[in-house]
XYZ file of C-alpha atoms in Angstrom:
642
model
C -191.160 -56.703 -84.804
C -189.469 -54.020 -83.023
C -190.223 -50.480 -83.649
C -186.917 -49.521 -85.889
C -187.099 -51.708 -88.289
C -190.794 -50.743 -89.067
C -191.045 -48.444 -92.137
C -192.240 -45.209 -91.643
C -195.824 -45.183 -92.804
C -196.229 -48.599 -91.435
C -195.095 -47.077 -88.032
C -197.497 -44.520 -88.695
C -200.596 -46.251 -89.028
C -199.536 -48.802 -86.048
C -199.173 -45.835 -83.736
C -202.751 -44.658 -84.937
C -204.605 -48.056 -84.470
C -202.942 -48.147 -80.998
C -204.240 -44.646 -80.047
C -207.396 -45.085 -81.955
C -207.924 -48.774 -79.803
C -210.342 -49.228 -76.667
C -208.312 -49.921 -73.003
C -207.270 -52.598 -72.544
C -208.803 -54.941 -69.674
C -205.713 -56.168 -68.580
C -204.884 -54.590 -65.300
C -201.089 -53.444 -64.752
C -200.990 -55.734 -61.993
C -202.138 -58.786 -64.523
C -199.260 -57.402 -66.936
C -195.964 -57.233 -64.845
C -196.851 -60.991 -63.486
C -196.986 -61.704 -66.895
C -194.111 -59.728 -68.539
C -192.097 -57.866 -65.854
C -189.239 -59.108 -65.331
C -186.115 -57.635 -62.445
C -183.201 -57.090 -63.107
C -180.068 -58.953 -61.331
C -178.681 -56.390 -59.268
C -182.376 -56.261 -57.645
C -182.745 -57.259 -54.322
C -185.032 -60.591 -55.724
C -183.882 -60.258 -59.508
C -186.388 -62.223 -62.035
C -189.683 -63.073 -62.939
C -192.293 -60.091 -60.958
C -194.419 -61.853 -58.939
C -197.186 -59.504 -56.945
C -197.860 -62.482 -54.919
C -194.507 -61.355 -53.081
C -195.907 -58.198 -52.295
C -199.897 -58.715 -51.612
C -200.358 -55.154 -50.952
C -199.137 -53.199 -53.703
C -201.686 -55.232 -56.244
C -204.499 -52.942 -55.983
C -202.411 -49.730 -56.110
C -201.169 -51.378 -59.442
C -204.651 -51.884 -60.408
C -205.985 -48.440 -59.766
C -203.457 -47.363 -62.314
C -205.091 -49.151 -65.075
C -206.723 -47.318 -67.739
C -210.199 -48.703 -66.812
C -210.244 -48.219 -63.171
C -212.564 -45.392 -62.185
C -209.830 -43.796 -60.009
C -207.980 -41.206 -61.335
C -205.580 -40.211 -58.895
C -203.844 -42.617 -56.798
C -201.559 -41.674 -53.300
C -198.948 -43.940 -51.446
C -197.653 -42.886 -47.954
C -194.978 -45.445 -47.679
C -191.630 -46.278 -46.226
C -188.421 -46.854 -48.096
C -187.901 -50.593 -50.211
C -191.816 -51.326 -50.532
C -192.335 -51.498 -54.292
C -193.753 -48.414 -54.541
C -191.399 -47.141 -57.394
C -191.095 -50.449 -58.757
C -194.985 -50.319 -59.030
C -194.419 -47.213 -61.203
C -192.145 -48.652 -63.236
C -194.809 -51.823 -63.783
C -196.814 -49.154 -64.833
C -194.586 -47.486 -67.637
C -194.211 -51.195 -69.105
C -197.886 -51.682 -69.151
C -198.589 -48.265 -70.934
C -195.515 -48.593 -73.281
C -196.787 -52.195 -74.628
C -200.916 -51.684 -73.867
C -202.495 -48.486 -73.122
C -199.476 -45.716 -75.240
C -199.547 -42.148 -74.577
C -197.633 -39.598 -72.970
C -196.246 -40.389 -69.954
C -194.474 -37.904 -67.627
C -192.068 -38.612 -64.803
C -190.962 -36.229 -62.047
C -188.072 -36.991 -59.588
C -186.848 -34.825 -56.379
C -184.177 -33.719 -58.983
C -182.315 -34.114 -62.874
C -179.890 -35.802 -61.263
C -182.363 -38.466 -59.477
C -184.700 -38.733 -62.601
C -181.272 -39.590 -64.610
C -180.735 -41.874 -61.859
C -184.110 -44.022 -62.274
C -184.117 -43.980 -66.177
C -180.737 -45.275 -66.752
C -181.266 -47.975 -63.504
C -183.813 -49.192 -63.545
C -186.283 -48.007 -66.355
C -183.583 -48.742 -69.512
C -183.546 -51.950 -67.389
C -186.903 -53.091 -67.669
C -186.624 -51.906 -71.354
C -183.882 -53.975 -71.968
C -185.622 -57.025 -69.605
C -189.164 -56.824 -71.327
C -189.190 -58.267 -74.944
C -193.015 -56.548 -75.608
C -191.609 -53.389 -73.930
C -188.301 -52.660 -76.233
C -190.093 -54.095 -79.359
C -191.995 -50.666 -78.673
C -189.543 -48.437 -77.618
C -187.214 -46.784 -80.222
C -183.864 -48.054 -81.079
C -180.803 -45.561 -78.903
C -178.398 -44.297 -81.461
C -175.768 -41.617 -81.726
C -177.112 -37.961 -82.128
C -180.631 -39.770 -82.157
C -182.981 -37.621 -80.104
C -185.731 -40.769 -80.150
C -184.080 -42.694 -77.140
C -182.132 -40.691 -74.153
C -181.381 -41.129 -70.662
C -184.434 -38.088 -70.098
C -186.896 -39.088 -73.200
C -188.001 -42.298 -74.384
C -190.022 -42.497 -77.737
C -192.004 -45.254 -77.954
C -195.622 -45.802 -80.682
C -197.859 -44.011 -79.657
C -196.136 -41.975 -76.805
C -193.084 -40.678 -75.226
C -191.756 -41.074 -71.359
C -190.290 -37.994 -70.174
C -188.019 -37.950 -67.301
C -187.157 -34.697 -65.367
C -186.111 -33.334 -62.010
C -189.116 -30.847 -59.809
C -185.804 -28.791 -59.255
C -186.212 -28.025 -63.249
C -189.409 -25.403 -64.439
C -188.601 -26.059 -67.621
C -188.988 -29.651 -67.611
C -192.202 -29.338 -65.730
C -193.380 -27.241 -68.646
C -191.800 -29.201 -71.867
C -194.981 -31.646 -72.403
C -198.795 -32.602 -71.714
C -199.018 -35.921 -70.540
C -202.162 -38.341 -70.062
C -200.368 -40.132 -67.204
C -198.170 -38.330 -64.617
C -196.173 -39.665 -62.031
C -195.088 -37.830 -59.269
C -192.053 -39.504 -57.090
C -190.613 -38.558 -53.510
C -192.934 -35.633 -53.451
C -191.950 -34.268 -49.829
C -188.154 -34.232 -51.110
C -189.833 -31.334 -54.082
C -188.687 -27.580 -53.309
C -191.552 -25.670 -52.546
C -191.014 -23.481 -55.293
C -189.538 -23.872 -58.487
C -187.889 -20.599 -61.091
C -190.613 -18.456 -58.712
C -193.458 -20.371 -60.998
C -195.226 -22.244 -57.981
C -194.911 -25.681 -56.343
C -194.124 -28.350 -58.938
C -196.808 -30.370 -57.975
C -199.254 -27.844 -59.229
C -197.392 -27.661 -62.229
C -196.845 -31.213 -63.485
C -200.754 -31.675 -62.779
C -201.211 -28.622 -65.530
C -199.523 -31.068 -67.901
C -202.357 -33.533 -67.621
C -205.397 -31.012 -67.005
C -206.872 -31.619 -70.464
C -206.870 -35.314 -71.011
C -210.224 -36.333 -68.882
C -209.335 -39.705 -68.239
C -205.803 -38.965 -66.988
C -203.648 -40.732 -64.186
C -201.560 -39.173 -61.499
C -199.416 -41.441 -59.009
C -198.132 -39.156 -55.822
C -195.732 -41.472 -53.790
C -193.050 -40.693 -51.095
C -191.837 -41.482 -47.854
C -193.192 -38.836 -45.514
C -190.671 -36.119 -44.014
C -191.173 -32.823 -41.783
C -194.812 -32.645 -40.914
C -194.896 -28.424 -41.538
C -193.735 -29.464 -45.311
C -194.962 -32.631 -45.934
C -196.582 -32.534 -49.508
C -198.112 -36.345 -49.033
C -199.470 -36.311 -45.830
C -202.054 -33.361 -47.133
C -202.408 -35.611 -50.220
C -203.233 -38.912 -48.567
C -205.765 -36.899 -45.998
C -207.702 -35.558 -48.722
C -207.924 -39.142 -50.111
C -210.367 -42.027 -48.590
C -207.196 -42.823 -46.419
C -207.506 -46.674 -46.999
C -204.984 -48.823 -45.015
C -204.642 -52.444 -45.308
C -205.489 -54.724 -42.469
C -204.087 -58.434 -41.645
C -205.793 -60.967 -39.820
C -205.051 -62.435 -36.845
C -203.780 -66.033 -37.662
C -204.758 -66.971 -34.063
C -208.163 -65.338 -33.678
C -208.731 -63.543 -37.173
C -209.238 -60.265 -36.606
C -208.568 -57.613 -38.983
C -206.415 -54.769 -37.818
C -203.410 -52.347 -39.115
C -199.942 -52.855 -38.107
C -198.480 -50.800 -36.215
C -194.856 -49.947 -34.345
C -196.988 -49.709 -31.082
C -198.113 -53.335 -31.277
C -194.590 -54.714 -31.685
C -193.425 -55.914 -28.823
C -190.099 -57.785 -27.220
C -188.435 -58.798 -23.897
C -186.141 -55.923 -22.540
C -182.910 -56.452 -24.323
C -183.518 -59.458 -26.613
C -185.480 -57.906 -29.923
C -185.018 -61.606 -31.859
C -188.379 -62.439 -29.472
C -189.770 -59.929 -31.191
C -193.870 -60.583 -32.397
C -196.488 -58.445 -32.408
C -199.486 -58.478 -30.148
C -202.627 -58.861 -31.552
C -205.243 -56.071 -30.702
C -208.084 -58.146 -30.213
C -206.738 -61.957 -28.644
C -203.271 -60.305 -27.405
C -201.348 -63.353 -28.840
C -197.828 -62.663 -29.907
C -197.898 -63.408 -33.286
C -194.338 -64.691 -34.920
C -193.054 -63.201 -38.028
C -193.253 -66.063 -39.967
C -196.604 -65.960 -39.837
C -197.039 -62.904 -42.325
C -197.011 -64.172 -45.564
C -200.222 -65.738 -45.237
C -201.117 -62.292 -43.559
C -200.203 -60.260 -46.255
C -201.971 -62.932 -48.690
C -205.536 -62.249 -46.904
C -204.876 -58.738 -46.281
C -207.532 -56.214 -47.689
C -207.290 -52.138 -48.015
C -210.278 -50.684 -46.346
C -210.899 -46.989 -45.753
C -210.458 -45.751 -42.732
C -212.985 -42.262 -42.799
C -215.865 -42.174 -40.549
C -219.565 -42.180 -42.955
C -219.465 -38.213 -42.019
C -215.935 -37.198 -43.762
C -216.326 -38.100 -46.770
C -217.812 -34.848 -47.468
C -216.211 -32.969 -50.212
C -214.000 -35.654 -51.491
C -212.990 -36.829 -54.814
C -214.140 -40.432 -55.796
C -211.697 -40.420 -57.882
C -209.152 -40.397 -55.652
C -207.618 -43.324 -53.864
C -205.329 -42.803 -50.514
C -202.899 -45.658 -49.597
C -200.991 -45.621 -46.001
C -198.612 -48.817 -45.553
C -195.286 -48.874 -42.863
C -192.177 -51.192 -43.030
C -194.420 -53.905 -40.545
C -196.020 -54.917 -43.801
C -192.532 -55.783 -45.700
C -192.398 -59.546 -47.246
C -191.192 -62.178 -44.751
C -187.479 -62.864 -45.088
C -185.934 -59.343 -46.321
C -183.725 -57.119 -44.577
C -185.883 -55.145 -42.505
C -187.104 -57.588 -40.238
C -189.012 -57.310 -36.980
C -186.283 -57.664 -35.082
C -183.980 -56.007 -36.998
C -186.415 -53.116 -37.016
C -186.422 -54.059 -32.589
C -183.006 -53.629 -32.481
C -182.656 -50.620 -34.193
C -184.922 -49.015 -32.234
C -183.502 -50.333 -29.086
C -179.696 -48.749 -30.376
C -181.762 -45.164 -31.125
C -183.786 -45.127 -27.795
C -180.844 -45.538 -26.190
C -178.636 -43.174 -27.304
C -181.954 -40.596 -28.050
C -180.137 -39.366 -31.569
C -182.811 -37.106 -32.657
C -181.598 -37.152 -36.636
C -181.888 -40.934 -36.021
C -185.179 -40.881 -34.560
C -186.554 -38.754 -37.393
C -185.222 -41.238 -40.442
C -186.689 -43.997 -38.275
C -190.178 -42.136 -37.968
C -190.121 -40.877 -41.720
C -189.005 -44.421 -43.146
C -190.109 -47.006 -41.607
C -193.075 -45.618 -39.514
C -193.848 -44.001 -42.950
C -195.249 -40.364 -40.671
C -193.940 -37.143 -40.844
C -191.751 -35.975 -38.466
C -193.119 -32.815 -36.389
C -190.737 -30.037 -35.204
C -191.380 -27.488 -32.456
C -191.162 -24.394 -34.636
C -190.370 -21.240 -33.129
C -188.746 -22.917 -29.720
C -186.371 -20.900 -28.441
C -183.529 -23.124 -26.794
C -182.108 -21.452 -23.030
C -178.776 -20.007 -23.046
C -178.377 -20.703 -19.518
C -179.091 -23.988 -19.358
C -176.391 -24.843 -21.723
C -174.332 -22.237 -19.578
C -174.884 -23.841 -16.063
C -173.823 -27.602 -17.678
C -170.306 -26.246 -18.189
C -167.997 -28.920 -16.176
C -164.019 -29.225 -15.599
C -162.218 -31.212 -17.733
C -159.839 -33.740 -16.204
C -157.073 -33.034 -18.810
C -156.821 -30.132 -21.763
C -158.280 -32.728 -23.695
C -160.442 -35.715 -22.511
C -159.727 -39.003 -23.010
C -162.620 -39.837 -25.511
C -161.303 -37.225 -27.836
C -160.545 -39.243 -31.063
C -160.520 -36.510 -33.628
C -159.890 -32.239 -33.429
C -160.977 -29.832 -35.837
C -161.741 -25.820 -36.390
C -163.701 -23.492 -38.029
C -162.962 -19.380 -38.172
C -165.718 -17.006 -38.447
C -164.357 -13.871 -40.264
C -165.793 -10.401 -39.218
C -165.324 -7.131 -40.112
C -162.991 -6.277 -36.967
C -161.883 -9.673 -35.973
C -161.527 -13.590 -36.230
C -163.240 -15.905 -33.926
C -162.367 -19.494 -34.399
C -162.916 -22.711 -32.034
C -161.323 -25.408 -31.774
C -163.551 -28.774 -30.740
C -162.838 -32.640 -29.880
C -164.989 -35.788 -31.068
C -165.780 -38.482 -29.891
C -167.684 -41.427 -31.058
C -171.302 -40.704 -32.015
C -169.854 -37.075 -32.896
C -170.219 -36.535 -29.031
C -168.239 -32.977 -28.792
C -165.912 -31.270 -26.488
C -165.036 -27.078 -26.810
C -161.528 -27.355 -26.830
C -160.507 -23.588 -27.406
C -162.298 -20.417 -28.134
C -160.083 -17.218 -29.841
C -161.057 -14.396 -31.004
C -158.130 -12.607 -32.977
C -158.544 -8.959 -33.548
C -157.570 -6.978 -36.541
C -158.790 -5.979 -39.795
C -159.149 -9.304 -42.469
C -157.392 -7.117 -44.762
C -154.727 -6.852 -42.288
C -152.216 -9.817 -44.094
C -148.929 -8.665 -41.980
C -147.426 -10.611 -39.857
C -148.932 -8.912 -36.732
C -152.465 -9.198 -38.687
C -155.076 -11.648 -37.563
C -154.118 -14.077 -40.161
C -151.246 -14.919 -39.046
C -152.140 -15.045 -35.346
C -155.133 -17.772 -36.621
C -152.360 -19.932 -38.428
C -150.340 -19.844 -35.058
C -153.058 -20.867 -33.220
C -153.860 -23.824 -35.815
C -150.225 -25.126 -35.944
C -150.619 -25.630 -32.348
C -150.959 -29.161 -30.294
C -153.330 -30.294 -27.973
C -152.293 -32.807 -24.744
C -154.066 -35.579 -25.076
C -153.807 -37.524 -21.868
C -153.311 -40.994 -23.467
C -152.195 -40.349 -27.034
C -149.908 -37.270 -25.958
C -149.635 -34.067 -28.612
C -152.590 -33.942 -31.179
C -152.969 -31.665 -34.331
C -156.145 -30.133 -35.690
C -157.180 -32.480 -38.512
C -158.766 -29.899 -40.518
C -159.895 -26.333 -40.287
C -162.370 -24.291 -42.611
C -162.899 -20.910 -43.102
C -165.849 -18.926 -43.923
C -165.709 -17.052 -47.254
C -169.016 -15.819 -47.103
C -168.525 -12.267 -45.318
C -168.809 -10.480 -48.538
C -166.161 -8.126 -47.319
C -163.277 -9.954 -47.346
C -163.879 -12.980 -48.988
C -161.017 -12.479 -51.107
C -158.595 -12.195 -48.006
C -159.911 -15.823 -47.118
C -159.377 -17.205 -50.664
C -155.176 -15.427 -50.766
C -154.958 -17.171 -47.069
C -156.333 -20.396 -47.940
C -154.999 -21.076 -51.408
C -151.468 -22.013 -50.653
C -152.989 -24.068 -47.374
C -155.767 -25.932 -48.903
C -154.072 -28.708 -49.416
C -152.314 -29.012 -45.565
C -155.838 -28.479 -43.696
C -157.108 -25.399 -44.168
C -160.177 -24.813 -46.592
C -162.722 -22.039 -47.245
C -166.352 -22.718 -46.958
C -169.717 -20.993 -47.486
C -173.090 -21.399 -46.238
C -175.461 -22.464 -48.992
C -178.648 -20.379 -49.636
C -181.171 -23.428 -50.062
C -182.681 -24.089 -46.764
C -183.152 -28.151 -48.201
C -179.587 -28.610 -48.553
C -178.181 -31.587 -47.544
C -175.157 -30.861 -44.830
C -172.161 -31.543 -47.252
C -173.659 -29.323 -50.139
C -171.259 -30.015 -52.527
C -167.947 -28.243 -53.683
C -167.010 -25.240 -56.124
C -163.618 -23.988 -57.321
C -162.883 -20.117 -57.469
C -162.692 -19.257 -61.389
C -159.641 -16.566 -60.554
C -158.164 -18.143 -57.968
C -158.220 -21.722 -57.980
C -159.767 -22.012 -54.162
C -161.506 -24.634 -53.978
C -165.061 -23.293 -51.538
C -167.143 -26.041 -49.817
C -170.663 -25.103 -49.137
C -172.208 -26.089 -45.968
C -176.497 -27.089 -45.361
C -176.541 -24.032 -42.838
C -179.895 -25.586 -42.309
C -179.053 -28.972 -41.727
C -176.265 -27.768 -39.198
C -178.442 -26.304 -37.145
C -181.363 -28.825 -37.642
C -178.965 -31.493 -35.671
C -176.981 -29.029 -33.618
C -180.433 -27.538 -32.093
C -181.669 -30.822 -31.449
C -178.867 -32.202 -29.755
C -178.207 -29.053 -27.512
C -181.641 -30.860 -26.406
C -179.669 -33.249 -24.672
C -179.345 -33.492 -20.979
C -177.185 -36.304 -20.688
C -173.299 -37.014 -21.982
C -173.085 -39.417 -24.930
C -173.859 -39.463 -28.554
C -174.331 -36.006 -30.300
C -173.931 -34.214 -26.417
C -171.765 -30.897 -26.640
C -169.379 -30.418 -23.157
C -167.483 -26.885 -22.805
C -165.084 -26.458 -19.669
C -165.914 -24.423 -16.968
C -162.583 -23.670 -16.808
C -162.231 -21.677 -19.783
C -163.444 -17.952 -19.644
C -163.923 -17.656 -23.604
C -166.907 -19.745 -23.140
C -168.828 -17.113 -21.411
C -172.588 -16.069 -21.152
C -172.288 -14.032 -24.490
C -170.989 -17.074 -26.304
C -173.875 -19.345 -25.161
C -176.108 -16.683 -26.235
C -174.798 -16.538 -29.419
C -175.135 -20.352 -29.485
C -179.234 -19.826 -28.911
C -179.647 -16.988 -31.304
C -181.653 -18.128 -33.907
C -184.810 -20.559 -33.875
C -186.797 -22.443 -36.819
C -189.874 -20.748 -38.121
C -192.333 -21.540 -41.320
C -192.591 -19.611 -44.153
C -195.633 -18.889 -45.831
C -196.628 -18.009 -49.573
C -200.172 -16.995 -50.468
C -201.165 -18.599 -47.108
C -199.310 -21.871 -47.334
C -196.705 -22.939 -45.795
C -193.731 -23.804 -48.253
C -190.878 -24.654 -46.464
C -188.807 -23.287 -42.941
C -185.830 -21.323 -42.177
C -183.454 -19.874 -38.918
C -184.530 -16.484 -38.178
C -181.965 -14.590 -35.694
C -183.510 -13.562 -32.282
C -180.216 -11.138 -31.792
C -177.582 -9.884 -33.635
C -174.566 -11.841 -32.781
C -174.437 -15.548 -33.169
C -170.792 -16.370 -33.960
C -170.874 -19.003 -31.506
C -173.267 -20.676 -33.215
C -171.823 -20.243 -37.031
C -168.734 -22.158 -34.927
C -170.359 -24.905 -33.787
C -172.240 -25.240 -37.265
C -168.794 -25.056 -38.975
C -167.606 -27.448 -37.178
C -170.041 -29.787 -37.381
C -169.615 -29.866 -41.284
C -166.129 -30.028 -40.892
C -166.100 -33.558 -38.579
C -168.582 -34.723 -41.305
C -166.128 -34.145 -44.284
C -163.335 -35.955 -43.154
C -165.408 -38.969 -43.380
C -163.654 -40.119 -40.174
C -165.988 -42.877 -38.372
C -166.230 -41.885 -35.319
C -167.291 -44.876 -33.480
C -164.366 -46.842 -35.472
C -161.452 -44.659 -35.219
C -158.382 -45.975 -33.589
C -155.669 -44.019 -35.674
C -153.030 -42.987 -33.363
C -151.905 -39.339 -35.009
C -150.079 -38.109 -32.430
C -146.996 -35.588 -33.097
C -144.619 -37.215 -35.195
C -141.113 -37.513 -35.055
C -139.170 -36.334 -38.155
C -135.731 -36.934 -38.823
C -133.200 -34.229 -39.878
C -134.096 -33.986 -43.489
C -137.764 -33.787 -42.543
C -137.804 -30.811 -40.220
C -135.502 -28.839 -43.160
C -138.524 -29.645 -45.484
C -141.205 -28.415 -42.564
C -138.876 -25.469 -41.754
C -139.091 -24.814 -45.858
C -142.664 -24.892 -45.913
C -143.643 -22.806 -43.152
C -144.216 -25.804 -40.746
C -146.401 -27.495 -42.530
C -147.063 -31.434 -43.015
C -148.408 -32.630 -46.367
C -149.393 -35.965 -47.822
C -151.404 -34.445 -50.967
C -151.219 -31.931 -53.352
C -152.126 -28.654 -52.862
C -156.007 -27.899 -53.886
C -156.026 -31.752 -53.368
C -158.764 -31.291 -50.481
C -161.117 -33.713 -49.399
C -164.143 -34.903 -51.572
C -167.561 -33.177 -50.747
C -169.758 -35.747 -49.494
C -166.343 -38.347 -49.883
C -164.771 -40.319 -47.119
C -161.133 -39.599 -47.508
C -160.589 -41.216 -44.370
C -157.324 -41.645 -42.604
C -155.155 -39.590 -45.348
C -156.662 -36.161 -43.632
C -154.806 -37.137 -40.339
C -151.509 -37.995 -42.017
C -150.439 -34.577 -42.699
């Protein structure tokens, strides 16, 4: 009988048995193989079978309502079950153990995400599960995408970005997803860690499930978690000499240029061991702790610690060994940093560790200057600009790319003048000169700048860059600002002026200068390497010490460290806003780099066309004005058809 057509006292006193009844023995684990069913967009949609993932059964189990444990940590990769676990675990609570359940994503906008995905799913999926769960209707506050009313309990969804989520109910079970993607601080209350646990504090036989896929070591709110745990890890054996061990990336191994030999080398017998050979692997696999006798000294016994990598996947889905081989083969090679990281954080499943507080050497960016064979080099497939607005001038730079958003300084101007100067003799209109212009290519012939952005976030005159760009905005020119979180992804989204109309795009300052500093690392030319021509006198000493101006630091609150940021080692760094401008700019036309074979040389128009250009200034359009590109979009070719 489902839940809404129960009458009300009936539902009453059905709720208050439920509450009022013992645990049940039946483990979550023993549950989802019996009731959990996926849905068919999943990656194996059906009947849940924990067979397929051998591992994940007694991280299920721990979350049962007898198990001792009451707090249970994953240090995972990505597409391991570890969510779906959780999800295993709202059925089983919904339908056998009800209470209040609360559920804490990175953000709103990713705890909206899960509900309507995947949990509604398994709602919809599980017969014993909806039966529970109240009916959705209009205005009916019962059923949402963030709150789920079911008897006995509710599950509450909300985002760690949101204090007042964090604070809305007391909950018996908690779970806490993608922790080291939390801010450190939420509304200036604390971390959000510490304050979802408040919500369980007073139930004594609570449960708390911490999972994520590690990140930045300095940050990381999972690696502390999992080392103040009994750090269990689960070991294979050996189908050749049975030995018990934890995989590894170190024992994978593969001939030099053919990763489909890939096997992995036992520890003990030093057989290759095939692939195909892990199911049975996984099926005798065990968790064991991994503290020595002396360090368990001070730590909770009721809390388990679970470390697992992307080795351990089930045999036959996309992340193979030798997928993972080859992969690592492609980011050795071209030693992309950013790359290297995701690899570390999600399939290693370790945090990444950065060199705070290195300071990079102007002068040996200075002293790798070189002469360029032509104006612009052959591998040039796409031009942009940014403009730095001061109080006194304009600097803007102009700069090539080239597949794997290899870089070439192009051009370097600095136009003086008052911002507030808008004559025709002002710096304004000396920077729209300079962006109309055209670059030999020595192959493709004249080239344009695809798209230039401005910063609006002087303060001073950020008004002059909103009159200047609003009539442009839609023939490449657009105003930007940097955003104020330091966690913000790279394309931070996009705003429109209330008064004016501009339409602003805000820039990850941080995450700019996270992948510019660490491929200024570089030493050799290829992906991510930045050239500048000797030949060029803009691109002096000053300018490469702008470039090295800042460096990473923590930050600390009440002793702990809670996130990072760029503090400036000088005053000037223009030539580093530039090359972070820049950077976002290639990056939001959503070209592909390594794909890009548009030919958008100068084009020829006919008599009617160069009246229209002559009309509007010069300008090429194939959009609207304050059409713009999509934040985060990939508007592809239609930015270099102006």
């Amino acid at each position: 009988m489902s839940m809404h057509a129960l009458a009300p006292p009936e539902r009453y006193r059905e709720a208050a048995l439920s509450a009022l009844a013992p645990d049940p023995r039946e483990t979550v684990s023993e549950w989802a193989d019996q009731y959990m069913r996926l849905p068919s967009e999943s990656a194996e949609p059906g009947r849940w079978r924990t067979s397929r993932f051998p591992f994940i059964r007694e991280i299920m189990d721990c979350l049962s309502p007898l198990h001792p444990i009451r707090e249970v940590v994953l240090m995972k990769p990505i597409q391991l079950a570890g969510t779906s676990a959780g999800i295993c675990w709202m059925g089983h609570t919904i339908h056998r153990a009800p209470c209040n359940m609360l559920i804490v994503e990175p953000t709103v906008d990713l705890a909206k995400k899960l509900s309507k995905q995947r949990v509604d799913s398994m709602v919809e999926l599980v017969p014993e599960v909806q039966a529970r769960v109240k009916e959705r209707k209009a205005r009916d506050a019962g059923n949402t995408t963030f709150e789920k009313e079911y008897l006995g309990g509710r599950l509450v969804f909300t985002g760690a970005n949101s204090g007042v989520g964090l604070r809305f109910m007391s909950a018996k079970n908690l779970m806490l997803d993608e922790v080291d993607a939390y801010p450190a601080s939420v509304d200036d209350e604390g971390a959000p860690v510490d304050l979802a646990e408040r919500r369980v504090a007073t139930f004594p036989r609570h449960k708390i499930f911490k999972l994520s896929t590690p990140l930045k070591k300095e940050t990381s709110v999972i690696e502390p978690e999992y080392l103040d745990s009994d750090q269990r890890k689960y070991f294979v054996p050996c189908p050749f000499c049975a030995h018990g061990q934890v995989l590894t990336w170190a024992g994978l191994k593969w001939p030099t240029g053919k990763p489909e030999l890939v096997g992995y080398e036992c520890e003990q017998c030093h057989q290759l061991i095939p692939e195909y050979k892990k199911p049975t692997m996984l099926e005798q696999g065990q968790w064991l702790s991994t503290l020595a006798v002396g360090d368990w000294a001070g730590l909770s016994s009721r809390k388990a610690g679970f470390w697992i990598n992307i080795l351990y996947q089930p045999y036959g889905m996309v992340q193979s060994w030798s997928y993972l081989a080859r992969e690592w083969t492609d980011i050795a090679h071209t030693k992309n940093l950013e790359k290297m990281q995701a690899f570390v954080n999600t399939y290693w499943a370790e945090t990444w560790e950065e060199k705070l507080g290195d300071k990079l050497d102007y002068k040996d960016l200075w002293n790798r200057r070189e002469i360029y064979p032509a104006p612009v080099p052959q591998e040039v497939k796409v031009i942009t600009a940014f403009a730095d607005v001061q109080h006194d001038r304009i600097e803007a730079e102009a700069r090539g790319w080239g597949p794997g958003k290899e870089s070439w300084g192009l051009g370097l101007r600095v136009f003086l003048g008052s911002p507030a100067d808008l004559t025709v003799d002002g710096p304004w209109a000396k920077l729209e000169q300079w962006f109309q212009q055209r670059f030999e290519h020595p192959v493709l012939g004249p080239l344009r700048i695809m798209l230039m952005g401005i910063d609006s976030g002087d303060g001073n005159y950020t008004k002059e860059v909103y009159d200047f760009v609003r009539p442009r905005q839609g023939h490449g020119i657009i105003a930007t600002k940097g955003s104020n979180q330091p966690t913000a992804h790279l394309l931070a989204g996009r705003g429109k002026h209330k008064e004016t109309g501009t339409l602003i795009y805000s820039i990850g300052t941080d995450a700019a200068k996270d992948s510019i500093y660490a491929n200024l690392k570089l030493t050799e030319p290829g992906p991510g390497y930045f050239h500048w021509p000797q030949q060029s006198g803009a691109y002096d000493e000053e300018y490469f010490q702008q470039v090295c101006a800042e460096a990473k630091v923590s930050v600390k609150k009440l002793g702990r460290i809670v996130g990072t940021k760029y503090k400036k080692l000088r005053d000037r760094n223009e030539g580093l806003d530039l090359l972070v401008g820049n950077w976002f700019i290639v990056e939001l036309t959503g070209v592909d780099l390594n794909q890009y074979t548009f030919d958008y040389r100068e084009p020829q128009p006919n008599a009617q066309q160069r009246a229209q250009q002559a009309d509007r200034g010069g300008w090429i359009r194939t959009r609207e004005p304050g059409g713009g590109p999509r934040a985060g979009g990939r508007s592809g070719s239609r930015w270099m058809k102006r």
